[in-house]
Amino acid sequence: MPETATASKPAHTGHRKRLRDRFLQHGAEALADYELLEVILFPAKPIGDTKPMAKALLKHFGSFGQVLLAEPQALLKVESVNEAAVVAIKSAKAAAERLLKEEVASGAIIKSWTQLIDYCRLTFGHNQNEEFHVLFLNHKLELIADERQQKGTIDHAPVYPREVVKRALEKGASSIILVHNHPSGDVNPSKADIDVTKQIIMAARALGIEVNDHIIIGPKKHFSFKSKGLI
């Protein structure tokens, strides 16, 4: 008499649908970090369980945010992560960045300090090289443009006050916010940071442009020249 085999279903059978349903009904708040990462990774692995990959990524990088911010080559070093997974992760990061940029651009960012800091940290706060950005504002304190003025080595991005003020005039900006990142994580300003800020303030003031703040961004901390009385 032939043996009758009953194939047991994989443990993850129905898991995707349950996650999707929970996400649609209750939003991302109803999902743990690894579960939201699973959903992001679904397109990268159409068949099978994405939970092991999601948990491996979180274990390797330490947090959901660090996974999204990781460089593609670093992501590929994690077991079972392929190019499709990298595209899924970086697409999620790009979407969040674009949405936040639109939200920042649509309102008076000076009155939304937390949103401004989140935007700067997401955009370049985790970069491995130092960048110097200028946020150009109109008279209503609305964002006209965010431009990277300089990109330097891991600890140096040369800044030219004349170029900063020239771009402000070209943009028709009434005021500007200076922002740069410190890849080391130490957000305390250097003497060079303080000196160049003073030079830009003097050059801008002569042409009726106000420097609202200079913010130094790190992966977890930030430093505001204005709040510390340096502007």
mmCIF file of C-alpha atoms in Angstrom:
data_model
loop_
_atom_site.group_PDB
_atom_site.id
_atom_site.type_symbol
_atom_site.label_atom_id
_atom_site.label_comp_id
_atom_site.label_asym_id
_atom_site.label_seq_id
_atom_site.Cartn_x
_atom_site.Cartn_y
_atom_site.Cartn_z
ATOM 1 C CA MET A 1 0.000 0.000 0.000
ATOM 2 C CA PRO A 2 1.598 3.273 -1.058
ATOM 3 C CA GLU A 3 2.594 5.705 1.644
ATOM 4 C CA THR A 4 0.424 8.812 1.848
ATOM 5 C CA ALA A 5 2.440 11.962 2.452
ATOM 6 C CA THR A 6 0.847 15.110 3.763
ATOM 7 C CA ALA A 7 2.974 18.091 2.872
ATOM 8 C CA SER A 8 3.124 20.506 5.748
ATOM 9 C CA LYS A 9 2.812 24.165 4.844
ATOM 10 C CA PRO A 10 5.821 26.420 5.485
ATOM 11 C CA ALA A 11 5.633 28.406 8.692
ATOM 12 C CA HIS A 12 5.484 31.654 6.754
ATOM 13 C CA THR A 13 2.406 30.659 4.730
ATOM 14 C CA GLY A 14 -0.146 33.454 5.081
ATOM 15 C CA HIS A 15 2.331 35.596 7.000
ATOM 16 C CA ARG A 16 2.659 38.153 4.197
ATOM 17 C CA LYS A 17 -1.078 38.597 3.924
ATOM 18 C CA ARG A 18 -1.421 39.013 7.665
ATOM 19 C CA LEU A 19 1.294 41.673 7.658
ATOM 20 C CA ARG A 20 -0.251 43.468 4.696
ATOM 21 C CA ASP A 21 -3.694 43.395 6.306
ATOM 22 C CA ARG A 22 -2.366 44.719 9.608
ATOM 23 C CA PHE A 23 -0.449 47.454 7.809
ATOM 24 C CA LEU A 24 -3.470 48.526 5.758
ATOM 25 C CA GLN A 25 -5.881 48.432 8.698
ATOM 26 C CA HIS A 26 -3.729 49.943 11.437
ATOM 27 C CA GLY A 27 -0.761 51.597 9.722
ATOM 28 C CA ALA A 28 2.978 51.242 10.268
ATOM 29 C CA GLU A 29 2.549 51.874 14.008
ATOM 30 C CA ALA A 30 1.056 48.388 14.306
ATOM 31 C CA LEU A 31 4.242 46.767 13.002
ATOM 32 C CA ALA A 32 7.512 46.177 14.801
ATOM 33 C CA ASP A 33 10.659 47.445 13.070
ATOM 34 C CA TYR A 34 11.529 44.026 11.684
ATOM 35 C CA GLU A 35 7.972 43.587 10.387
ATOM 36 C CA LEU A 36 7.994 46.908 8.537
ATOM 37 C CA LEU A 37 11.356 45.957 7.072
ATOM 38 C CA GLU A 38 9.845 42.637 5.987
ATOM 39 C CA VAL A 39 7.144 44.520 4.078
ATOM 40 C CA ILE A 40 9.749 46.724 2.410
ATOM 41 C CA LEU A 41 11.658 43.597 1.362
ATOM 42 C CA PHE A 42 8.653 41.751 -0.122
ATOM 43 C CA PRO A 43 9.441 42.846 -3.729
ATOM 44 C CA ALA A 44 13.036 41.649 -3.332
ATOM 45 C CA LYS A 45 11.888 38.117 -2.500
ATOM 46 C CA PRO A 46 8.515 37.378 -4.147
ATOM 47 C CA ILE A 47 8.449 33.846 -2.770
ATOM 48 C CA GLY A 48 9.601 32.849 0.690
ATOM 49 C CA ASP A 49 10.050 34.468 4.068
ATOM 50 C CA THR A 50 11.721 37.891 4.376
ATOM 51 C CA LYS A 51 11.782 37.831 8.172
ATOM 52 C CA PRO A 52 15.282 36.258 8.465
ATOM 53 C CA MET A 53 16.708 38.899 6.116
ATOM 54 C CA ALA A 54 14.976 41.710 7.997
ATOM 55 C CA LYS A 55 16.236 40.486 11.371
ATOM 56 C CA ALA A 56 19.761 39.961 10.017
ATOM 57 C CA LEU A 57 19.818 43.549 8.746
ATOM 58 C CA LEU A 58 18.598 44.956 12.055
ATOM 59 C CA LYS A 59 21.139 42.905 13.978
ATOM 60 C CA HIS A 60 23.976 44.026 11.699
ATOM 61 C CA PHE A 61 23.162 47.753 11.613
ATOM 62 C CA GLY A 62 21.486 48.179 14.991
ATOM 63 C CA SER A 63 18.275 49.985 14.074
ATOM 64 C CA PHE A 64 15.652 50.454 11.373
ATOM 65 C CA GLY A 65 16.965 53.909 10.538
ATOM 66 C CA GLN A 66 20.539 52.708 10.195
ATOM 67 C CA VAL A 67 19.415 50.006 7.748
ATOM 68 C CA LEU A 68 17.763 52.604 5.501
ATOM 69 C CA LEU A 69 20.778 54.890 5.729
ATOM 70 C CA ALA A 70 23.401 52.201 5.092
ATOM 71 C CA GLU A 71 25.468 52.334 1.915
ATOM 72 C CA PRO A 72 24.555 49.762 -0.781
ATOM 73 C CA GLN A 73 27.895 47.972 -0.510
ATOM 74 C CA ALA A 74 27.474 47.641 3.253
ATOM 75 C CA LEU A 75 23.975 46.200 2.795
ATOM 76 C CA LEU A 76 25.242 43.603 0.324
ATOM 77 C CA LYS A 77 27.639 42.253 2.941
ATOM 78 C CA VAL A 78 24.715 40.985 5.013
ATOM 79 C CA GLU A 79 23.825 37.355 4.343
ATOM 80 C CA SER A 80 21.020 36.786 1.772
ATOM 81 C CA VAL A 81 20.839 40.488 0.832
ATOM 82 C CA ASN A 82 20.919 40.909 -2.943
ATOM 83 C CA GLU A 83 20.684 43.894 -5.294
ATOM 84 C CA ALA A 84 16.886 43.695 -5.338
ATOM 85 C CA ALA A 85 16.839 44.023 -1.549
ATOM 86 C CA VAL A 86 19.197 47.002 -1.721
ATOM 87 C CA VAL A 87 16.924 48.705 -4.264
ATOM 88 C CA ALA A 88 13.893 48.093 -2.038
ATOM 89 C CA ILE A 89 15.639 49.534 1.030
ATOM 90 C CA LYS A 90 17.131 52.555 -0.719
ATOM 91 C CA SER A 91 13.822 53.257 -2.469
ATOM 92 C CA ALA A 92 12.084 53.406 0.916
ATOM 93 C CA LYS A 93 14.726 55.830 2.144
ATOM 94 C CA ALA A 94 14.443 57.981 -0.987
ATOM 95 C CA ALA A 95 10.652 58.081 -0.681
ATOM 96 C CA ALA A 96 10.841 59.201 2.954
ATOM 97 C CA GLU A 97 13.420 61.829 2.070
ATOM 98 C CA ARG A 98 11.365 63.189 -0.837
ATOM 99 C CA LEU A 99 8.188 63.357 1.250
ATOM 100 C CA LEU A 100 9.938 65.154 4.089
ATOM 101 C CA LYS A 101 11.533 67.583 1.642
ATOM 102 C CA GLU A 102 8.116 68.411 0.166
ATOM 103 C CA GLU A 103 6.663 68.921 3.645
ATOM 104 C CA VAL A 104 9.551 71.191 4.608
ATOM 105 C CA ALA A 105 9.222 73.152 1.357
ATOM 106 C CA SER A 106 5.495 73.697 1.879
ATOM 107 C CA GLY A 107 5.696 75.457 5.246
ATOM 108 C CA ALA A 108 7.527 77.955 7.408
ATOM 109 C CA ILE A 109 10.423 75.760 8.447
ATOM 110 C CA ILE A 110 11.692 78.126 11.121
ATOM 111 C CA LYS A 111 8.473 77.383 13.010
ATOM 112 C CA SER A 112 8.968 73.652 12.568
ATOM 113 C CA TRP A 113 12.346 73.056 14.168
ATOM 114 C CA THR A 114 11.940 69.304 14.666
ATOM 115 C CA GLN A 115 10.952 68.831 11.030
ATOM 116 C CA LEU A 116 13.950 70.857 9.889
ATOM 117 C CA ILE A 117 16.372 68.794 11.977
ATOM 118 C CA ASP A 118 14.773 65.542 10.781
ATOM 119 C CA TYR A 119 15.099 66.669 7.186
ATOM 120 C CA CYS A 120 18.779 67.614 7.549
ATOM 121 C CA ARG A 121 19.646 64.405 9.385
ATOM 122 C CA LEU A 122 17.832 62.208 6.866
ATOM 123 C CA THR A 123 19.271 64.048 3.868
ATOM 124 C CA PHE A 124 22.943 64.076 4.812
ATOM 125 C CA GLY A 125 23.412 63.675 8.559
ATOM 126 C CA HIS A 126 24.778 60.148 8.134
ATOM 127 C CA ASN A 127 27.122 60.901 5.219
ATOM 128 C CA GLN A 128 30.685 59.719 5.617
ATOM 129 C CA ASN A 129 32.089 62.934 4.116
ATOM 130 C CA GLU A 130 31.459 66.460 5.286
ATOM 131 C CA GLU A 131 28.997 68.550 3.271
ATOM 132 C CA PHE A 132 28.043 72.196 3.573
ATOM 133 C CA HIS A 133 24.473 73.109 2.619
ATOM 134 C CA VAL A 134 22.642 76.416 2.434
ATOM 135 C CA LEU A 135 18.859 76.613 2.857
ATOM 136 C CA PHE A 136 17.539 79.689 1.050
ATOM 137 C CA LEU A 137 14.378 81.256 2.515
ATOM 138 C CA ASN A 138 11.951 83.889 1.307
ATOM 139 C CA HIS A 139 10.504 86.689 3.454
ATOM 140 C CA LYS A 140 7.840 84.279 4.775
ATOM 141 C CA LEU A 141 10.587 81.914 5.974
ATOM 142 C CA GLU A 142 9.560 79.344 3.360
ATOM 143 C CA LEU A 143 12.202 77.202 1.722
ATOM 144 C CA ILE A 144 13.187 78.351 -1.767
ATOM 145 C CA ALA A 145 15.970 75.823 -2.243
ATOM 146 C CA ASP A 146 18.428 73.558 -0.451
ATOM 147 C CA GLU A 147 21.792 73.557 -2.177
ATOM 148 C CA ARG A 148 25.003 71.747 -1.380
ATOM 149 C CA GLN A 149 27.724 74.359 -1.644
ATOM 150 C CA GLN A 150 30.721 72.164 -0.883
ATOM 151 C CA LYS A 151 31.627 68.534 -0.364
ATOM 152 C CA GLY A 152 34.899 67.721 1.326
ATOM 153 C CA THR A 153 36.915 64.958 2.906
ATOM 154 C CA ILE A 154 35.858 63.219 6.090
ATOM 155 C CA ASP A 155 36.662 66.299 8.168
ATOM 156 C CA HIS A 156 36.833 69.263 5.812
ATOM 157 C CA ALA A 157 34.487 70.989 3.380
ATOM 158 C CA PRO A 158 35.902 74.339 2.172
ATOM 159 C CA VAL A 159 33.356 77.154 2.270
ATOM 160 C CA TYR A 160 33.599 80.460 0.426
ATOM 161 C CA PRO A 161 31.435 83.214 1.978
ATOM 162 C CA ARG A 162 31.323 85.221 -1.251
ATOM 163 C CA GLU A 163 29.824 82.257 -3.144
ATOM 164 C CA VAL A 164 27.211 81.662 -0.440
ATOM 165 C CA VAL A 165 26.021 85.276 -0.547
ATOM 166 C CA LYS A 166 26.131 85.348 -4.352
ATOM 167 C CA ARG A 167 23.807 82.334 -4.531
ATOM 168 C CA ALA A 168 21.461 83.933 -1.990
ATOM 169 C CA LEU A 169 21.151 86.980 -4.227
ATOM 170 C CA GLU A 170 20.601 84.807 -7.300
ATOM 171 C CA LYS A 171 17.855 82.910 -5.486
ATOM 172 C CA GLY A 172 16.203 86.075 -4.243
ATOM 173 C CA ALA A 173 16.515 84.860 -0.657
ATOM 174 C CA SER A 174 15.714 87.135 2.273
ATOM 175 C CA SER A 175 17.538 84.891 4.726
ATOM 176 C CA ILE A 176 19.552 81.683 4.853
ATOM 177 C CA ILE A 177 20.277 78.786 7.175
ATOM 178 C CA LEU A 178 23.724 77.236 7.028
ATOM 179 C CA VAL A 179 23.937 73.496 7.656
ATOM 180 C CA HIS A 180 26.823 71.081 7.606
ATOM 181 C CA ASN A 181 27.463 67.611 8.962
ATOM 182 C CA HIS A 182 30.202 66.232 11.180
ATOM 183 C CA PRO A 183 30.742 62.569 10.203
ATOM 184 C CA SER A 184 32.586 61.955 13.488
ATOM 185 C CA GLY A 185 29.375 62.506 15.436
ATOM 186 C CA ASP A 186 30.956 65.293 17.518
ATOM 187 C CA VAL A 187 28.732 68.260 16.648
ATOM 188 C CA ASN A 188 30.693 70.906 18.547
ATOM 189 C CA PRO A 189 31.884 73.641 16.155
ATOM 190 C CA SER A 190 35.552 74.007 15.290
ATOM 191 C CA LYS A 191 37.304 77.379 15.217
ATOM 192 C CA ALA A 192 37.049 77.245 11.426
ATOM 193 C CA ASP A 193 33.269 76.665 11.687
ATOM 194 C CA ILE A 194 32.904 79.727 13.920
ATOM 195 C CA ASP A 195 35.160 81.899 11.768
ATOM 196 C CA VAL A 196 33.463 81.099 8.462
ATOM 197 C CA THR A 197 30.040 81.690 10.058
ATOM 198 C CA LYS A 198 31.119 85.180 11.136
ATOM 199 C CA GLN A 199 32.461 85.886 7.643
ATOM 200 C CA ILE A 200 29.211 84.800 5.986
ATOM 201 C CA ILE A 201 27.125 86.849 8.448
ATOM 202 C CA MET A 202 29.168 89.979 7.695
ATOM 203 C CA ALA A 203 29.006 89.472 3.925
ATOM 204 C CA ALA A 204 25.270 88.716 4.003
ATOM 205 C CA ARG A 205 24.387 91.602 6.310
ATOM 206 C CA ALA A 206 26.002 94.107 3.959
ATOM 207 C CA LEU A 207 23.487 93.030 1.308
ATOM 208 C CA GLY A 208 20.425 92.839 3.540
ATOM 209 C CA ILE A 209 20.406 89.056 3.913
ATOM 210 C CA GLU A 210 20.003 87.521 7.359
ATOM 211 C CA VAL A 211 21.729 84.351 8.541
ATOM 212 C CA ASN A 212 19.054 82.719 10.703
ATOM 213 C CA ASP A 213 21.206 79.895 12.019
ATOM 214 C CA HIS A 214 24.126 77.593 11.412
ATOM 215 C CA ILE A 215 23.335 73.987 12.305
ATOM 216 C CA ILE A 216 25.862 71.186 12.655
ATOM 217 C CA ILE A 217 24.268 67.785 12.114
ATOM 218 C CA GLY A 218 25.489 64.427 13.352
ATOM 219 C CA PRO A 219 23.908 60.964 13.168
ATOM 220 C CA LYS A 220 22.264 61.449 16.571
ATOM 221 C CA LYS A 221 22.966 65.000 17.760
ATOM 222 C CA HIS A 222 22.905 68.521 16.410
ATOM 223 C CA PHE A 223 24.318 71.928 17.368
ATOM 224 C CA SER A 224 22.574 75.246 16.733
ATOM 225 C CA PHE A 225 24.745 78.391 16.652
ATOM 226 C CA LYS A 226 21.643 80.500 17.362
ATOM 227 C CA SER A 227 20.483 78.531 20.394
ATOM 228 C CA LYS A 228 24.022 78.627 21.806
ATOM 229 C CA GLY A 229 24.271 82.398 21.377
ATOM 230 C CA LEU A 230 26.889 82.297 18.614
ATOM 231 C CA ILE A 231 24.598 84.161 16.195
#
